[in-house]
Coordinates of C-alpha atoms in Angstrom, one line a residue:
X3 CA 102.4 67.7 107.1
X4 CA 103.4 66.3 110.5
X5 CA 101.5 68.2 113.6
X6 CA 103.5 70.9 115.4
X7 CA 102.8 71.8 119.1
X8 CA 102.4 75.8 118.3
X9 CA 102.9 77.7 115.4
X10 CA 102.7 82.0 115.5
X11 CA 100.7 84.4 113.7
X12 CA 102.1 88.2 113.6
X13 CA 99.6 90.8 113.0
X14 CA 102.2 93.9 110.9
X15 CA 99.9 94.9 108.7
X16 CA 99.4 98.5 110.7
X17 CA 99.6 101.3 109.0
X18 CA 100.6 103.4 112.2
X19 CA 99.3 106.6 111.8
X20 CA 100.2 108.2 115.2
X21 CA 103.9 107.5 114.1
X22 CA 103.2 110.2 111.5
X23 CA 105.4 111.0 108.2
X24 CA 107.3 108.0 110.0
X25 CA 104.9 105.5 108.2
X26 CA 104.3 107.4 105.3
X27 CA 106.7 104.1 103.1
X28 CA 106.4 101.8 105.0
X29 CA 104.1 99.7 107.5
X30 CA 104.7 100.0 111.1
X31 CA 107.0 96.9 112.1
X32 CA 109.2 97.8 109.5
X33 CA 110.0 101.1 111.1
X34 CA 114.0 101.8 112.3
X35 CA 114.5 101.0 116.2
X36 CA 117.6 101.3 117.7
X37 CA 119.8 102.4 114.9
X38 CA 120.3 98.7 113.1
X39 CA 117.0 97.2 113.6
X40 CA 113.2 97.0 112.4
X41 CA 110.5 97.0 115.3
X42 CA 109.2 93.5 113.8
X43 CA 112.6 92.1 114.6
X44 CA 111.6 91.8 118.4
X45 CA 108.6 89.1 117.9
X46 CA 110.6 87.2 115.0
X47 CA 113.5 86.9 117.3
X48 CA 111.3 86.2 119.9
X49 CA 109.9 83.5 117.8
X50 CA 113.2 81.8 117.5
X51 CA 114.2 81.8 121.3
X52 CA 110.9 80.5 122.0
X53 CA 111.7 77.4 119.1
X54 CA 108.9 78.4 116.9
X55 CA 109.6 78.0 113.7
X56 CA 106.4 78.5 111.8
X57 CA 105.8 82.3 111.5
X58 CA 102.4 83.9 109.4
X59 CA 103.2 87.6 109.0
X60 CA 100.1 88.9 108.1
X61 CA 100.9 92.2 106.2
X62 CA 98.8 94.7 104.2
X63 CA 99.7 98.4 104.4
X64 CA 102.8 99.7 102.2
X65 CA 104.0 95.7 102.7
X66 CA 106.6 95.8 99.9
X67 CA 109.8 97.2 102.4
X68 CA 108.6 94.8 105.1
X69 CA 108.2 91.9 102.4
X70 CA 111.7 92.3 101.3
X71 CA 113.4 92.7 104.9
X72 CA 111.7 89.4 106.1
X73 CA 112.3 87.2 103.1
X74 CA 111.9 83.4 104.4
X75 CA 113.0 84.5 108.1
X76 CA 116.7 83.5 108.0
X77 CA 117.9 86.2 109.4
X78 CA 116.1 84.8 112.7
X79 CA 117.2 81.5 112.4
X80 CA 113.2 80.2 111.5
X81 CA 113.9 78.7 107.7
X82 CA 114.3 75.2 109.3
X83 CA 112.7 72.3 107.0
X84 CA 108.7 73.0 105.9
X85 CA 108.8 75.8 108.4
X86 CA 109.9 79.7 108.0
X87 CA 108.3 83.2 108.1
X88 CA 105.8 83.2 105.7
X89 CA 104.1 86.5 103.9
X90 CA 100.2 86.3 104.3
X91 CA 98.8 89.4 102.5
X92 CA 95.0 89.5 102.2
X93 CA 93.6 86.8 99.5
X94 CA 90.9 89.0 98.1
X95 CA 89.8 91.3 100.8
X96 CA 91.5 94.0 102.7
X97 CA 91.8 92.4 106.6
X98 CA 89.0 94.1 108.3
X99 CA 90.6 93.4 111.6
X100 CA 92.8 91.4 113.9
X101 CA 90.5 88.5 113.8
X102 CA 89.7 88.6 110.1
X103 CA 93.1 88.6 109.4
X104 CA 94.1 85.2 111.3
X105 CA 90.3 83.6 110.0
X106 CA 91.7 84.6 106.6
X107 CA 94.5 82.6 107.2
X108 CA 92.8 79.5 108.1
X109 CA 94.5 77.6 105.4
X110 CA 97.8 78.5 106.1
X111 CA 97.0 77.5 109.8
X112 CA 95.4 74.2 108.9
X113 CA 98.5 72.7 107.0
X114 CA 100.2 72.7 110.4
X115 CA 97.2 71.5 112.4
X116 CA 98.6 73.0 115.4
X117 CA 97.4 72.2 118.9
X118 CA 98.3 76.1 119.6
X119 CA 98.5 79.2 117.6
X120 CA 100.5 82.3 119.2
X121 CA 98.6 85.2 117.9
X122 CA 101.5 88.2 118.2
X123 CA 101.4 92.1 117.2
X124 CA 104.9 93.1 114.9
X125 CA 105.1 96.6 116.8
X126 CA 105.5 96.2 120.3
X127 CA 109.1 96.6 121.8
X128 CA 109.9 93.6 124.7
X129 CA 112.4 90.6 124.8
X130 CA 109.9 87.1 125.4
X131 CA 110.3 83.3 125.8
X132 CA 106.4 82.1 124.8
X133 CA 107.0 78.2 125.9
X134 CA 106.5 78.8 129.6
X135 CA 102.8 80.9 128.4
X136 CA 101.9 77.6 126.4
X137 CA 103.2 75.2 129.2
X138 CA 101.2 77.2 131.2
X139 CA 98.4 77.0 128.7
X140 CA 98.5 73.1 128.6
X141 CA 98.7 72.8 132.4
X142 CA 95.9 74.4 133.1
X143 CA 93.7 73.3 130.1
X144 CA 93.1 77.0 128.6
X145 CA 91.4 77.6 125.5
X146 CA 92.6 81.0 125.7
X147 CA 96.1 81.9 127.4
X148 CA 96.3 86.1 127.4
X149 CA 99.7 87.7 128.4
X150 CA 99.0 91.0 130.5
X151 CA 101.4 93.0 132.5
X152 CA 100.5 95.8 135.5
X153 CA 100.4 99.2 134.2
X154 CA 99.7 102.3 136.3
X155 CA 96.3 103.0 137.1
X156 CA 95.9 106.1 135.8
X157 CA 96.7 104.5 131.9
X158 CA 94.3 101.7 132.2
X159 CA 92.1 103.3 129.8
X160 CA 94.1 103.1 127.0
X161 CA 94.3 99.2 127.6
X162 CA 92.5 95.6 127.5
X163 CA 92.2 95.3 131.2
X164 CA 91.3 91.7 132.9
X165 CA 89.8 90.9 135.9
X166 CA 91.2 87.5 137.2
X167 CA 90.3 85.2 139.9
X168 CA 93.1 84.0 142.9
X169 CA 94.4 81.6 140.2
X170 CA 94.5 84.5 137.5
X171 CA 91.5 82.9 135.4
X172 CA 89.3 85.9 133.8
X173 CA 85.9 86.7 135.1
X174 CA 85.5 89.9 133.1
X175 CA 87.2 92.1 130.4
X176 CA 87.3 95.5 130.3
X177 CA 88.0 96.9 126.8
X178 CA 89.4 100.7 127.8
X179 CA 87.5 101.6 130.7
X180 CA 86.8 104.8 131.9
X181 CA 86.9 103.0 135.6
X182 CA 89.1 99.6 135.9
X183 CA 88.3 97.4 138.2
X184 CA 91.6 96.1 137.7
X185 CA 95.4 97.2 136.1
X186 CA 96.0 93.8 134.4
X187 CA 96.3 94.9 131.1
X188 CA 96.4 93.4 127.9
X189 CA 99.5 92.4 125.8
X190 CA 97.9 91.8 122.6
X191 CA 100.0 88.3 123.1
X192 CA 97.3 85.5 122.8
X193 CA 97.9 81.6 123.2
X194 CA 94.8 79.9 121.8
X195 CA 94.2 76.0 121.3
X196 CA 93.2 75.9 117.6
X197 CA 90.4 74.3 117.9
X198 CA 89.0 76.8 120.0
X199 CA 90.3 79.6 118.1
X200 CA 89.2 78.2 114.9
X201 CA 85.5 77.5 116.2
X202 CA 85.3 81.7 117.7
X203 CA 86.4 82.9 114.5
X204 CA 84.4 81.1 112.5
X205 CA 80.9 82.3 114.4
X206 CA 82.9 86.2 114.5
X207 CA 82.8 85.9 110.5
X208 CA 79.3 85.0 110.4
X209 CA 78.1 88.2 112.5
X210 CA 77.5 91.2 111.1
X211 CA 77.3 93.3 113.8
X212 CA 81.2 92.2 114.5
X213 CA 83.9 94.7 114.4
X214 CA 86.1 91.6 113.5
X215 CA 88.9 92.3 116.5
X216 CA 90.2 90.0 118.8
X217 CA 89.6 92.4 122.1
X218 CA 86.5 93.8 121.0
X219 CA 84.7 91.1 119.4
X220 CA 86.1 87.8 120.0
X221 CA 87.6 88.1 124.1
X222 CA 84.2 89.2 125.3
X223 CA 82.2 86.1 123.3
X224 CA 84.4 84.0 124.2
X225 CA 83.8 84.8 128.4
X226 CA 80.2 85.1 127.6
X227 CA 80.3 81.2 126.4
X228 CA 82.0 79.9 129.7
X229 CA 85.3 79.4 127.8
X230 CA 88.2 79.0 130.3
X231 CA 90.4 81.9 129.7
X232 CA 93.7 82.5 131.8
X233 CA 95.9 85.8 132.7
X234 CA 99.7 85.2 132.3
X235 CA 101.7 87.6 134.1
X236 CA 104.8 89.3 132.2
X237 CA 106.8 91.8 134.0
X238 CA 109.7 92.5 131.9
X239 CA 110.6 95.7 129.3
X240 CA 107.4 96.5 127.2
X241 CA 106.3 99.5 125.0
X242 CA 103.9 100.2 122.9
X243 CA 105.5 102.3 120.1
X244 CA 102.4 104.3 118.7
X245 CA 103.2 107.4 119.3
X246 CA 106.0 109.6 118.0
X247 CA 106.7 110.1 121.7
X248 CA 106.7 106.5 122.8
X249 CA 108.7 105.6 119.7
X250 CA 111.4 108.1 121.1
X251 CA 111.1 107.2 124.5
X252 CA 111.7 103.7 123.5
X253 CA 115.3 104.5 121.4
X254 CA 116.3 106.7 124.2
X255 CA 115.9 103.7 126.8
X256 CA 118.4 101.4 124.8
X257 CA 120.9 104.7 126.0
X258 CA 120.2 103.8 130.0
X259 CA 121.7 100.3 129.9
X260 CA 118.6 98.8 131.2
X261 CA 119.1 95.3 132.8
X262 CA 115.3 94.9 131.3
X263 CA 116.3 96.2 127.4
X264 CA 119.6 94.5 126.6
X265 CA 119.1 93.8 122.8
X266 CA 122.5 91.8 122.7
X267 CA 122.1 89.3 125.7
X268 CA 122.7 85.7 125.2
X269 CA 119.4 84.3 126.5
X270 CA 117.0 86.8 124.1
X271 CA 119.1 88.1 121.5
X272 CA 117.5 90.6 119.4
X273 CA 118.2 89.4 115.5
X274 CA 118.4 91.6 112.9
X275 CA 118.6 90.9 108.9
X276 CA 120.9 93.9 108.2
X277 CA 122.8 94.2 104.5
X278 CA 126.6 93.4 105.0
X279 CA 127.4 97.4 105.1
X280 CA 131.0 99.3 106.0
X281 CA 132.7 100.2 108.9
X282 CA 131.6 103.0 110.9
X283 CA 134.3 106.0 110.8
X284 CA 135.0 108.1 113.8
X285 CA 137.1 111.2 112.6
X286 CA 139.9 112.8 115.6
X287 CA 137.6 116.0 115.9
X288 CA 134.2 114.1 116.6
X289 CA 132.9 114.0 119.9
X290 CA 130.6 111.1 120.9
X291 CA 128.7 110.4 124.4
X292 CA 126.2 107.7 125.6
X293 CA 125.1 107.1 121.6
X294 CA 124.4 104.2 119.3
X295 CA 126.3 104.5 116.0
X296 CA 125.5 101.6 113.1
X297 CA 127.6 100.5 110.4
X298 CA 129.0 102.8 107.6
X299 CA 128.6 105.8 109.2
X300 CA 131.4 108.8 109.3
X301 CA 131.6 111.1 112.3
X302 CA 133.3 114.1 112.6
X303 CA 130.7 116.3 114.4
X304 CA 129.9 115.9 118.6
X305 CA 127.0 113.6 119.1
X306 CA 125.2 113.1 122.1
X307 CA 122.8 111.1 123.9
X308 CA 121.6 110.2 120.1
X309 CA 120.7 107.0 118.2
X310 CA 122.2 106.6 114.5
X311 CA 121.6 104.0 111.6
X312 CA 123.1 103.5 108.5
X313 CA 125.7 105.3 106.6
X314 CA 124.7 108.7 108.5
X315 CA 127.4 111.5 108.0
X316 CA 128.0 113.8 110.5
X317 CA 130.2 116.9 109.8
X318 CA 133.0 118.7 111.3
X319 CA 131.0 121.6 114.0
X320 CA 127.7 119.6 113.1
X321 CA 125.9 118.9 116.8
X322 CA 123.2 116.4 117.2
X323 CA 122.3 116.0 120.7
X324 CA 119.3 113.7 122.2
X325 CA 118.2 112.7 118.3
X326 CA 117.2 109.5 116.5
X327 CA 119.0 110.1 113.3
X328 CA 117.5 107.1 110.2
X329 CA 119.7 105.7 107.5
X330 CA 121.3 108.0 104.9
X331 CA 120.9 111.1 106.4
X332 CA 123.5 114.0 105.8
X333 CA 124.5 117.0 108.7
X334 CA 126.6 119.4 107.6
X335 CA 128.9 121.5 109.3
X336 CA 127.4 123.8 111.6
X337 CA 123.8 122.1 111.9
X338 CA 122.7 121.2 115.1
X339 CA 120.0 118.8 115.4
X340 CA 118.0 118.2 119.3
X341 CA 115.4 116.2 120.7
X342 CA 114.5 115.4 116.6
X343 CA 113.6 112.4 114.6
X344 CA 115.4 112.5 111.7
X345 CA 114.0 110.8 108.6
X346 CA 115.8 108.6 105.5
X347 CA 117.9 110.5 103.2
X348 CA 118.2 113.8 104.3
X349 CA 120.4 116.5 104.3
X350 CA 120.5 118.9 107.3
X351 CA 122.1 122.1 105.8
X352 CA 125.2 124.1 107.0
X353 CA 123.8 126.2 110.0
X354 CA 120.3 124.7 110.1
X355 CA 118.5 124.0 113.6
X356 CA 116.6 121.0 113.9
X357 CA 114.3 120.6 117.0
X358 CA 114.4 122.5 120.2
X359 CA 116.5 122.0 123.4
X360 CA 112.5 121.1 125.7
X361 CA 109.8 120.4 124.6
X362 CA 108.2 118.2 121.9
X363 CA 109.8 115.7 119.6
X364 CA 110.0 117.3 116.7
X365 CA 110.0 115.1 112.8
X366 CA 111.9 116.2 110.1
X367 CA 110.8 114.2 107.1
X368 CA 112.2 113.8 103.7
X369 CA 112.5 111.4 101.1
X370 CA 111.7 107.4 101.7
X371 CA 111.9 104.7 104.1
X372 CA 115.1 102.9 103.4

């Protein structure tokens, strides 16, 4: 097969338990995010705007939804000739971690002889170009390029944090310090030459004592061995989508028209590979203000502030206000749903009361991931 420049690997095999009952059907990535689209779609249409074509989705937990939504990556414009999204579950063991899940893959890898692999995580929420990280990569001979952006002091514990020289090159790495020396912060977004990356995790497979991740394990050897390692700055839209808080915070931010969040723009488009479903109906006694409403739904309530997928049904006197309602869901007249999370395929009775007007997000689970 002839040699591509880059190829990408995409870590979505997750399980996500923070989300909660969210994940209970489905990995991570493939979780609804904004109404008409999976969290995974952001790195595969990424992918696409960046013109790689060759995708490895790595999957392993409750990988048969997420296997079916990304087919051969059409959707996203990726099935060009010998190139795609391709499915990589595990060949005979479970992935132990981030780096046994790409070493795994080695064969995969191999028939495209990269000169770079893009190692990517399917959960995050941003909007990325990747060529001008590997242009950067190439200029300044990096074996390993890492994507960080500047996050407030006081969360640098929950992060990767790197400690650059004038020219951004890392002298030390922090995995979740209890005192940074610095707020660069890891991406999880890595630009490796193969070679390099092919040597590290080879010797990481071999240790025993390795917890087989790429920020734990393999980062740190690879600065102990005098490998050149570079920062690359990134200061657009990014969230980490964890939590059933951040995931919330996240859907409610497509609501502030954000010049950094446009999932529509020209220049980074946000694909989706959404079923061919019907209209959305609005009904003369619904109310709606500052919402996102997909296809096939049928409004006749007041909703607010709120984020809706597919073929939701909203009632005459229903009221959902400052919600994220999933696919299939039913609210009957009189119900009144607030700062909730509405799960597939349920029915909010006549009268009930969903969620509280402050305070925390509350779940209301029932049925499947659609």
């Amino acid at each position: 097969m002839k040699k591509t420049d880059a190829i990408a690997m995409l870590l979505a095999g997750g399980q996500g338990t923070r989300l909660e009952d969210l994940t209970q059907h489905n990995a991570k990535p493939g979780v609804m995010f904004g109404g008409k689209y999976r969290i995974i779609d952001f790195s595969l249409s990424n992918c696409f705007h960046s013109e790689i074509y060759t995708v490895g989705v790595m999957t392993q937990y409750r990988p048969l939804l997420l296997n079916r939504y990304i087919s051969n990556g059409n959707a996203w414009a990726l099935d060009k000739v010998n190139q795609g999204a391709y499915i990589l579950p595990p060949y005979s063991d479970w992935y132990r971690g981030t780096a046994d899940a790409v070493y795994q893959n080695f064969e995969f890898i191999d028939m495209y002889d990269p000169e770079y692999v893009v190692i990517l995580s399917g959960d995050h929420i941003y909007q990325m170009n990747y060529r001008p990280m590997i242009q950067e990569a190439r200029e300044k001979d990096a074996d390993l390029m890492i994507c960080v952006r500047r996050v407030p002091w006081e969360e640098t514990f929950r992060f990767g944090i790197m400690n650059t020289d004038a020219d951004f090159k890392i002298t030390e790495f922090q995995e979740k310090p209890k005192e940074a020396k610095s707020n660069l912060a890891s991406m999880g977004i890595y630009v490796f030459k193969w070679s390099v990356l092919k040597e590290a995790l080879e010797k990481d497979h071999q240790n025993p004592e390795s917890t087989k991740d790429f920020g734990h394990d393999v980062i740190p050897t690879l600065l102990e061995e005098g490998k050149k390692l570079y920062a690359y700055t990134f200061d657009g839209y990014w969230r980490d989508v964890g939590t059933v808080e951040s995931y919330y915070q996240a859907n409610m931010d497509l609501l502030d028209t954000r010049d950094d969040l446009d999932l529509t723009s020209e220049r980074l488009r946000v694909f989706s590979n959404n079923e061919n479903r019907d209209p959305h109906f609005v009904g003369e006694k619904s109310s709606i203000y500052n919402s996102l409403i997909a296809d096939g739904c049928y409004i006749n309530g007041r909703v607010s502030r709120s984020v809706l997928a597919h073929d939701v049904v909203v009632e005459e006197g229903a009221v959902i206000e400052d919600a994220i309602i999933f696919g299939n869901v039913t609210v009957k007249s009189g119900a009144i749903i607030r700062r909730a999370i509405v799960a597939d395929d349920v029915t909010v009775l006549s009268n009930e009361s969903v969620g509280t007007k402050d305070g925390k997000i509350t779940l209301h689970v029932g049925g499947g991931q659609s």
